[in-house]
mmCIF file of C-alpha atoms in Angstrom:
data_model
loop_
_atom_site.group_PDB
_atom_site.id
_atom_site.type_symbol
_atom_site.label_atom_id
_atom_site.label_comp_id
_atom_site.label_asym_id
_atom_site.label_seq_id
_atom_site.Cartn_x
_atom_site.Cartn_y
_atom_site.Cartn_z
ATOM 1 C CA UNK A 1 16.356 33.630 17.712
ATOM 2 C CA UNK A 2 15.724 36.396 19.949
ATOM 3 C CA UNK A 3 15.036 36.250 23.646
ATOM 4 C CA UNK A 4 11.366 35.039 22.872
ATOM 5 C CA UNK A 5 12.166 32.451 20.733
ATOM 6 C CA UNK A 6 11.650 34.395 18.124
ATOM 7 C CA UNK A 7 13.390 33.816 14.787
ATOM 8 C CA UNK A 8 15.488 36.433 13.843
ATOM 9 C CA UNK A 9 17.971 34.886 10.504
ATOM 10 C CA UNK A 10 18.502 31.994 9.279
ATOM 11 C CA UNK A 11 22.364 31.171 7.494
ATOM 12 C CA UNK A 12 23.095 28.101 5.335
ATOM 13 C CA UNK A 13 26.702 27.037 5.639
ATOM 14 C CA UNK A 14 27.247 24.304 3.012
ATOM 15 C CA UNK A 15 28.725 22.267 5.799
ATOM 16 C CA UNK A 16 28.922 18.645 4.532
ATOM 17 C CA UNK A 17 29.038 17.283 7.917
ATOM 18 C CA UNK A 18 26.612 18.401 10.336
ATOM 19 C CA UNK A 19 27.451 16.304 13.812
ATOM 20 C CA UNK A 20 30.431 18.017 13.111
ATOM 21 C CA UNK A 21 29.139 22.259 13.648
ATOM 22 C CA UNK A 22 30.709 23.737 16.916
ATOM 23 C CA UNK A 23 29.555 27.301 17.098
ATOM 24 C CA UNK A 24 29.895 29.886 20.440
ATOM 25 C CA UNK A 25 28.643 33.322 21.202
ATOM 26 C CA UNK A 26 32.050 36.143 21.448
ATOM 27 C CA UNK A 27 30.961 38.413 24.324
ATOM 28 C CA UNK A 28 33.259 40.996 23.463
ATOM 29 C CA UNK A 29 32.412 41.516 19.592
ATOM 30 C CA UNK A 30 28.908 39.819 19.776
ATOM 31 C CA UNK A 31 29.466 37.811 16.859
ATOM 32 C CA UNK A 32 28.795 34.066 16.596
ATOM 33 C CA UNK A 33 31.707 31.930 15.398
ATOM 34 C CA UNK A 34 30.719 28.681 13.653
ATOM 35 C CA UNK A 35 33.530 25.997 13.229
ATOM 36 C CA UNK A 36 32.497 23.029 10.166
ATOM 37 C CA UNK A 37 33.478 20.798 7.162
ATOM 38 C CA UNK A 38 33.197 22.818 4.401
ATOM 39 C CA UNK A 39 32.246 21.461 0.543
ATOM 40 C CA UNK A 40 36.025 20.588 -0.111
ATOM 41 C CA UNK A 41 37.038 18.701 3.661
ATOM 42 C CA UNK A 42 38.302 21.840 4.727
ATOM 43 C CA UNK A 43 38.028 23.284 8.133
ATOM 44 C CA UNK A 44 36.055 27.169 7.799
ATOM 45 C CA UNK A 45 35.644 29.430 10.845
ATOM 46 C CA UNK A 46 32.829 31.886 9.863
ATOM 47 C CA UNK A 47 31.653 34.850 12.071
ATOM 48 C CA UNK A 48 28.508 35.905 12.386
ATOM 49 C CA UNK A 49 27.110 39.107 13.139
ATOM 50 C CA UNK A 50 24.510 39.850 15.074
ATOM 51 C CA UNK A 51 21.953 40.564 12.196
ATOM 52 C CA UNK A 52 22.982 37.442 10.338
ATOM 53 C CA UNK A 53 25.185 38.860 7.607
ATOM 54 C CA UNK A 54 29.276 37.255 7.723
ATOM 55 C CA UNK A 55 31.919 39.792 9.820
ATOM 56 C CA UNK A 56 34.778 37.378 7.930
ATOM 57 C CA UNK A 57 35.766 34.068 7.342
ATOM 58 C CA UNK A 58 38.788 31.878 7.066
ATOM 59 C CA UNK A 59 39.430 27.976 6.824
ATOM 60 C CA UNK A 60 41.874 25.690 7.505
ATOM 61 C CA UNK A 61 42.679 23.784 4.581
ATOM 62 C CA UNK A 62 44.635 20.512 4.037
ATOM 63 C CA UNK A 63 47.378 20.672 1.082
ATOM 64 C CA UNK A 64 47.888 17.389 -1.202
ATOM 65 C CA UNK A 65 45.474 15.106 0.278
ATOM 66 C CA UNK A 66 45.921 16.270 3.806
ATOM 67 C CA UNK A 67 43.819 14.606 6.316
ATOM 68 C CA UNK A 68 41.869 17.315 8.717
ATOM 69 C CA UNK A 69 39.452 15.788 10.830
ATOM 70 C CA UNK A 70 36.870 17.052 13.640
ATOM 71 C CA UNK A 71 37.474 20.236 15.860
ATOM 72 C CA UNK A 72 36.133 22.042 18.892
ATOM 73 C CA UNK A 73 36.430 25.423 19.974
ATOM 74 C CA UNK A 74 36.546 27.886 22.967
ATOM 75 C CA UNK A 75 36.389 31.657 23.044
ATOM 76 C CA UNK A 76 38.132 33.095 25.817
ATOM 77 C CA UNK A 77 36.599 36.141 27.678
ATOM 78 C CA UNK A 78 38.952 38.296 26.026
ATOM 79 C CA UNK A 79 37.199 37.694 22.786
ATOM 80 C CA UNK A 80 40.608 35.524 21.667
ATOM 81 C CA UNK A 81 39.202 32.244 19.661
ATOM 82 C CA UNK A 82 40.916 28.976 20.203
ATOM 83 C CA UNK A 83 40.634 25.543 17.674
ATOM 84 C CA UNK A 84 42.111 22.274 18.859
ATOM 85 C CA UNK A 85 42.029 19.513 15.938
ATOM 86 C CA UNK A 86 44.334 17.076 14.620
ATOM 87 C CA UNK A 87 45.548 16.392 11.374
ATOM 88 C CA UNK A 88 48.563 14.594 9.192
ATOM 89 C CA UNK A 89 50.230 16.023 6.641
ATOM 90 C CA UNK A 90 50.362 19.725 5.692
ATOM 91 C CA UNK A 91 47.880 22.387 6.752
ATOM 92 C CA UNK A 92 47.503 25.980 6.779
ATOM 93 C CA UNK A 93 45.947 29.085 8.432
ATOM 94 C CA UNK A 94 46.193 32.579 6.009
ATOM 95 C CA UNK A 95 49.847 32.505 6.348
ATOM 96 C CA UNK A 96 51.189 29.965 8.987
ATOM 97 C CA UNK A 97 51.723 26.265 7.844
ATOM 98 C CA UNK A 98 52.476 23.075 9.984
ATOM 99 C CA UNK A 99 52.869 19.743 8.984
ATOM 100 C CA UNK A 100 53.488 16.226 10.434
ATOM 101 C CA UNK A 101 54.657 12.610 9.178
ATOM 102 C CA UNK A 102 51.789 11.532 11.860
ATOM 103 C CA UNK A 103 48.916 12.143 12.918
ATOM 104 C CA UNK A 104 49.262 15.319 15.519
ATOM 105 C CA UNK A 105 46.840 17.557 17.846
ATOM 106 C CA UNK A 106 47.222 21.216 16.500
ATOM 107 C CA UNK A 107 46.078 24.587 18.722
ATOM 108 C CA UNK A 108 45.241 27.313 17.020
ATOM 109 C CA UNK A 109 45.169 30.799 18.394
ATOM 110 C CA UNK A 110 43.214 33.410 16.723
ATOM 111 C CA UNK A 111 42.090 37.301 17.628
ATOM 112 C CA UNK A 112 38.587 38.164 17.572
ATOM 113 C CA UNK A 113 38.832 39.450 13.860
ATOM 114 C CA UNK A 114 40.514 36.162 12.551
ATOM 115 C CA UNK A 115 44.015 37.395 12.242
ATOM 116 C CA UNK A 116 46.304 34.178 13.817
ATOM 117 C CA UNK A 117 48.387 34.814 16.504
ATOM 118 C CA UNK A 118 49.780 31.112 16.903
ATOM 119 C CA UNK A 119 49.128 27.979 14.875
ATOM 120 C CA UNK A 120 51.227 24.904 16.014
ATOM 121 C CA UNK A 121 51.351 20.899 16.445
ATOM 122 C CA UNK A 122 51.527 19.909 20.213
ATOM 123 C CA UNK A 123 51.287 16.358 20.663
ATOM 124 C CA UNK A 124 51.519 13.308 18.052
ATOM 125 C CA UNK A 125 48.700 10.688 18.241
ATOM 126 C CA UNK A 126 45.462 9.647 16.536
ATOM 127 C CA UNK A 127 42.424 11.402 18.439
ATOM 128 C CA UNK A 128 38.767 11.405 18.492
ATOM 129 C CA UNK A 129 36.202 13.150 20.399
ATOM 130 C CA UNK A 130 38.420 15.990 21.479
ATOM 131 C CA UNK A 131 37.654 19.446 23.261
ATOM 132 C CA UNK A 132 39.328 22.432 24.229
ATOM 133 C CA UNK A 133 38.944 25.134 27.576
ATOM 134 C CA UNK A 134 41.072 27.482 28.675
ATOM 135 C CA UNK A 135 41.318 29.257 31.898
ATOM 136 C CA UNK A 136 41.690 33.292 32.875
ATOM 137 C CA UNK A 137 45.617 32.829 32.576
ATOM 138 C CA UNK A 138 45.315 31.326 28.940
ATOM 139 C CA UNK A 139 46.218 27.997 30.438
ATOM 140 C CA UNK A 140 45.100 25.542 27.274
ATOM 141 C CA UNK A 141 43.051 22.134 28.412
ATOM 142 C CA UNK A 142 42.849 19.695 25.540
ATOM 143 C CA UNK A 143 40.828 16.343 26.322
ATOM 144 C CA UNK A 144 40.840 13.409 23.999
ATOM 145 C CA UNK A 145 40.554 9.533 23.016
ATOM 146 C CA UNK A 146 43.768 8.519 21.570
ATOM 147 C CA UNK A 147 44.766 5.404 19.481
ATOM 148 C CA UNK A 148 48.487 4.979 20.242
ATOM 149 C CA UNK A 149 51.334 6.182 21.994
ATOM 150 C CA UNK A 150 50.982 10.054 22.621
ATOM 151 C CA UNK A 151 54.139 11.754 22.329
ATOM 152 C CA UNK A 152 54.871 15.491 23.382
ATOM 153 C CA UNK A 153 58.083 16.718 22.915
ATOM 154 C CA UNK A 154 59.345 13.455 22.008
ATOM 155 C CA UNK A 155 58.613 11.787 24.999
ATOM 156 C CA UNK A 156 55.886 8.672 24.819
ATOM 157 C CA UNK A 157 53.576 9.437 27.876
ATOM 158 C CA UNK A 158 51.149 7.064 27.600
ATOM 159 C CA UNK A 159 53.616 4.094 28.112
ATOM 160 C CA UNK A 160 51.290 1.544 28.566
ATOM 161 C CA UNK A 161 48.844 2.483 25.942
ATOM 162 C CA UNK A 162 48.524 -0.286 23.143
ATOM 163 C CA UNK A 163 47.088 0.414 19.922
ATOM 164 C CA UNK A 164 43.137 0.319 20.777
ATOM 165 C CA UNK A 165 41.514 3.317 21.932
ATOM 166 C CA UNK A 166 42.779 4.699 24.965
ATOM 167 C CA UNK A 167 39.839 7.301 26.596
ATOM 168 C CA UNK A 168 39.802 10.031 29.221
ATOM 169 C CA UNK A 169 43.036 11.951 28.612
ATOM 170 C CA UNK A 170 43.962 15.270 29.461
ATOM 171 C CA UNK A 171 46.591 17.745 28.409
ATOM 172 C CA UNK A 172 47.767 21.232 29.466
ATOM 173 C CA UNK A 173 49.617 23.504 28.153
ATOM 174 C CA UNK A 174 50.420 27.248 29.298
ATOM 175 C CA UNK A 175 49.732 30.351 27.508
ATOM 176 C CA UNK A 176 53.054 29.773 24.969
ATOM 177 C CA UNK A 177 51.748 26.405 24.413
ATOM 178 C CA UNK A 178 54.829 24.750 25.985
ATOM 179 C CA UNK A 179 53.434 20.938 27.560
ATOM 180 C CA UNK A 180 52.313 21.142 31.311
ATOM 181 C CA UNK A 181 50.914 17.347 32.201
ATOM 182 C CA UNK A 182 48.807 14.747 31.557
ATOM 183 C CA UNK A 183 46.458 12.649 33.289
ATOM 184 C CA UNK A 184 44.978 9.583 31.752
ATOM 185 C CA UNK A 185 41.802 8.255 33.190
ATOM 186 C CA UNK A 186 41.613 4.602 31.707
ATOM 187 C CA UNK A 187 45.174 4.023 33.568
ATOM 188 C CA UNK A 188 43.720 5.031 36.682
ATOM 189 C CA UNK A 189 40.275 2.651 36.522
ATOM 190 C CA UNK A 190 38.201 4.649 34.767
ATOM 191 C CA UNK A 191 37.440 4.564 31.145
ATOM 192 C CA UNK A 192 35.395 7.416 30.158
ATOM 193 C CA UNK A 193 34.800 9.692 27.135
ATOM 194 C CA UNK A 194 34.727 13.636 28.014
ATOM 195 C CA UNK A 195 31.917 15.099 26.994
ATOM 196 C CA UNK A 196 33.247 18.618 27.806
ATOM 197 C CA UNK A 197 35.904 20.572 30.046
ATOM 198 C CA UNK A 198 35.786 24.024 31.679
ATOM 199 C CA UNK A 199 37.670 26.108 33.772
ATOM 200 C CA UNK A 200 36.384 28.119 36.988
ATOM 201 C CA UNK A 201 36.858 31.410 38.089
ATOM 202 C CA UNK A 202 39.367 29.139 41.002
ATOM 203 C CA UNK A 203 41.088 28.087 37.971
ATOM 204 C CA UNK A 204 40.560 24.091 38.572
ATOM 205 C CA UNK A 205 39.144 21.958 35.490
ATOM 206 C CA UNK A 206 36.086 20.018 35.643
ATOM 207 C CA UNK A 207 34.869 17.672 33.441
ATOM 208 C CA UNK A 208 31.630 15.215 32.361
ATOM 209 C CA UNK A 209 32.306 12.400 30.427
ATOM 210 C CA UNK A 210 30.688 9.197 29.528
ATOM 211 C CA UNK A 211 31.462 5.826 31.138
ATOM 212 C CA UNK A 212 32.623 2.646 29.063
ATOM 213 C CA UNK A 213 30.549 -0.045 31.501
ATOM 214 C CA UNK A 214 27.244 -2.138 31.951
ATOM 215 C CA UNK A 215 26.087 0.795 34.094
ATOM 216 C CA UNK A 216 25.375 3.390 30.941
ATOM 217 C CA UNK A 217 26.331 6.168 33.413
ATOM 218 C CA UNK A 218 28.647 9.484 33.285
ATOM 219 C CA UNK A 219 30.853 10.699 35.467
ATOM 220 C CA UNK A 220 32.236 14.258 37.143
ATOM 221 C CA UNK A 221 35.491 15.323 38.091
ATOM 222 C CA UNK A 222 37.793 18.069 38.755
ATOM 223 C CA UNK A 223 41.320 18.692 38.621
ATOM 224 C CA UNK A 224 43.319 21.389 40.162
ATOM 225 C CA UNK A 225 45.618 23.286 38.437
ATOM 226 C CA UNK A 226 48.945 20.940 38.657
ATOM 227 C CA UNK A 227 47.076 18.048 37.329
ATOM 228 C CA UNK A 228 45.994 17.254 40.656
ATOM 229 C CA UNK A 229 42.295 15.067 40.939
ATOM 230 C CA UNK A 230 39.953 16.601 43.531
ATOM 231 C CA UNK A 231 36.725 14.464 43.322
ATOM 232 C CA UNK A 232 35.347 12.046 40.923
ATOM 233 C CA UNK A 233 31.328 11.201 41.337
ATOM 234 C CA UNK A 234 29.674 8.956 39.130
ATOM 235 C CA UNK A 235 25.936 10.092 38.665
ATOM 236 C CA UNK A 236 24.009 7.143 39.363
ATOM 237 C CA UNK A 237 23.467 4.464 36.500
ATOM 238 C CA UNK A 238 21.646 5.353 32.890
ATOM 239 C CA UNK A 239 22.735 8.599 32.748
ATOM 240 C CA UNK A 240 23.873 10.900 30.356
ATOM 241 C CA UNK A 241 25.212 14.057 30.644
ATOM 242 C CA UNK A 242 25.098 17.025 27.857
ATOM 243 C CA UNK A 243 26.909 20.083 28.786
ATOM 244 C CA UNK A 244 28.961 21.863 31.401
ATOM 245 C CA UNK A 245 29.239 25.103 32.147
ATOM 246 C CA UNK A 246 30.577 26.998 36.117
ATOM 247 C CA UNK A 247 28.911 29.680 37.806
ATOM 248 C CA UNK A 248 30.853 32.639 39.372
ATOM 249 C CA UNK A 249 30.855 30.944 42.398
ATOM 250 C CA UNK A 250 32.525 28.081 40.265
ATOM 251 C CA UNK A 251 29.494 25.871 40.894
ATOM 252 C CA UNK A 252 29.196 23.172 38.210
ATOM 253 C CA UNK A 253 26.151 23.579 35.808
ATOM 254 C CA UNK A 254 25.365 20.074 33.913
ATOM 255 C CA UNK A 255 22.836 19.169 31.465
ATOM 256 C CA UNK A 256 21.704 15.678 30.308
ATOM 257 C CA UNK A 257 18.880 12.788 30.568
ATOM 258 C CA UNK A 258 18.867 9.786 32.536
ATOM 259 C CA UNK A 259 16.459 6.769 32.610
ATOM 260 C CA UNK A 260 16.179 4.965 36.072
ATOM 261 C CA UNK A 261 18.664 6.568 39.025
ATOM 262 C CA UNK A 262 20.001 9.839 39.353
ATOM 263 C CA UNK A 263 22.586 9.731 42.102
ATOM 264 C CA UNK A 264 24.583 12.391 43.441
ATOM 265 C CA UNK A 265 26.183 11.682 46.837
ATOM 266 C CA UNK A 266 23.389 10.449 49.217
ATOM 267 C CA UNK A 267 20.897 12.111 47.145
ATOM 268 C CA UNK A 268 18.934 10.281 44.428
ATOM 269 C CA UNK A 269 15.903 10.727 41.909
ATOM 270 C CA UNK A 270 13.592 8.129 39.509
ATOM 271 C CA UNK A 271 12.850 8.676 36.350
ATOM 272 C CA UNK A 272 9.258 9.204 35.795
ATOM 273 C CA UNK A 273 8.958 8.705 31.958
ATOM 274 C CA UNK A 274 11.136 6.811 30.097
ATOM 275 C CA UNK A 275 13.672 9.556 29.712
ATOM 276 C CA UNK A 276 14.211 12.467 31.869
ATOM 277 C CA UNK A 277 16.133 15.473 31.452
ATOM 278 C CA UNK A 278 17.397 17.085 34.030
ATOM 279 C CA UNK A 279 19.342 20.693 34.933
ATOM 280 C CA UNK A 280 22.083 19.304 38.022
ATOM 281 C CA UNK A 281 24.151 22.123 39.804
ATOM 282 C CA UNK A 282 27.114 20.922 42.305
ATOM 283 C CA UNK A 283 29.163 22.944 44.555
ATOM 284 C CA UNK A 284 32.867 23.374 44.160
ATOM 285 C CA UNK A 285 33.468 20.233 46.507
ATOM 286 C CA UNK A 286 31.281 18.235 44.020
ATOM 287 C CA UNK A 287 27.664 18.601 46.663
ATOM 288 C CA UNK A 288 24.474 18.765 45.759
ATOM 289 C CA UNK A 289 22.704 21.947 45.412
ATOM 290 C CA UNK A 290 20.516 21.800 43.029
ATOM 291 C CA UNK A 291 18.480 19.456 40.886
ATOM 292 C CA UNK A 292 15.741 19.930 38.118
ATOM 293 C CA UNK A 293 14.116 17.060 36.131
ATOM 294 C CA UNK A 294 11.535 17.531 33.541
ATOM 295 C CA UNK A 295 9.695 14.502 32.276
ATOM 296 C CA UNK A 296 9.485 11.939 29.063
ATOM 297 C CA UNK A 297 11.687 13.457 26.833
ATOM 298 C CA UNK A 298 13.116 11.947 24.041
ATOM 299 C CA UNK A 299 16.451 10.105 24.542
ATOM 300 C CA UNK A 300 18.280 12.297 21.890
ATOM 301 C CA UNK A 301 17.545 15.789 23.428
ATOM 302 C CA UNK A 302 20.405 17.741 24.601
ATOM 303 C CA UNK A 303 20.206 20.443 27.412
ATOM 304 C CA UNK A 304 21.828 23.466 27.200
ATOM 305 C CA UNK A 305 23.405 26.153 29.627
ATOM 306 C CA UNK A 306 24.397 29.284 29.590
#
């Protein structure tokens, strides 16, 4: 669509999967990169030009019954592409293969015209629900729900994990993709499901995630760049948040709806329909500065932010 809401193209992408399309906008060549299930299982990145027609595509594809489940993606401001995913078995990218007798998070590293610059397992463990940021040093942030011991480098760093799902972890990695830390939020208290990570222009993480108790509410947080956490505020009860995105003051921009209390700090709102969205922005100490709520929406609708 164009700025008016306008339609402009419309592109069918034989995904069989739908829940499972991830596509972003690349800034530098202006082309939008869709990430889905293709006919055959397979993972295809397709690029989009601006007048609907493909710039190139490529897929991931599993070899002899590979598994290759759900992935998320990030384009950094350099127009590089980034796809976190996990997988067991054999897989490959145009040239580059990996393989695993597990199941293992991959990263792959591509330039804006597709060509792969690194493809590689990081961490073995059965995931769900993962995404992927990276910051203005091409730091790599990789959050997930794991089932299982997660092991990186052959170390177990989950040592306490048993084999139910284990939510809220984190993993970094530096620009070579060599292991940084991890944080686990269910072994500190708090068991939560990110919705989504992003990096400031202070080069801290923040987060929104979804909490796993009778309060049906979602949290924020923020890390600092050694795996440091700097707040944690839970918003209220009934809530649920949508998307993330930080300002160039690295102010927090979150979507989402809530139904009941809004709470951030000292400062509350009500519902006034049975679902409200609302439009929350938070300074980088996790304040208040700006709420907007629009009324009786349906539960289902996402916000979105630019």
């Amino acid at each position: 669509m164009d700025k008016n809401g306008q339609p402009q193209w419309l592109k069918y992408l034989d995904s069989q999967n739908h829940s499972h399309l991830t596509l972003k906008l690349n800034n530098i060549t202006y082309e939008t990169i869709v990430v889905h299930p293709d006919e055959e299982g397979f993972v295809r990145i397709t690029a989009v030009h601006e007048n609907g027609t493909t710039a190139w595509q490529e897929s991931i594809v599993g070899l002899d019954g590979s598994s290759l489940p759900t992935n998320d993606l990030y384009i950094h401001e350099n127009g590089e592409i980034f796809i976190a995913g996990h997988f067991s078995g054999v897989i490959s990218y145009q040239e580059a293969e990996i393989q695993t007798q597990t199941y293992s998070l991959f990263i792959l590293r591509i330039q804006p015209d597709g060509a792969v610059t690194t493809f590689q397992p990081v961490a073995d463990c059965a995931m769900i629900d993962h995404r992927v940021t990276v910051d203005q040093d091409l730091n790599v942030y990789v959050s997930s729900d794991i089932n299982g011991p997660l092991v990186v480098n052959g170390d177990t760093l989950n040592t306490e994990s048993s084999w139910n799902w284990e939510r809220g972890n984190l993993l970094k990695f530096d620009s070579s993709l060599v292991f940084q830390w991890y944080y686990n939020m269910e072994l500190q208290g708090t068991e939560v499901t990110f919705i989504e990570i992003e990096t400031g222009l202070d080069k801290n993480l923040c987060a929104i995630g979804q909490l796993w108790d009778e309060s049906y509410s979602s949290i924020v947080t923020k890390f600092s760049p050694d795996g440091m956490q700097v707040f944690q505020k839970v918003l209220g009860q009934n809530v649920t948040v949508s998307s993330l995105d930080m300002s160039s003051e690295s102010h927090l921009l979150i979507t989402g709806h809530f139904w009941g209390t809004l709470k951030v700090g000292n400062d509350s709102i009500l519902s006034y329909g049975n679902t409200d969205q609302f439009v929350l922005e938070m300074d980088e100490d996790g304040n208040l500065v700006d709420l907007f709520q629009t009324w009786n929406v349906d539960w289902f609708d996402r916000g979105l932010v630019n």
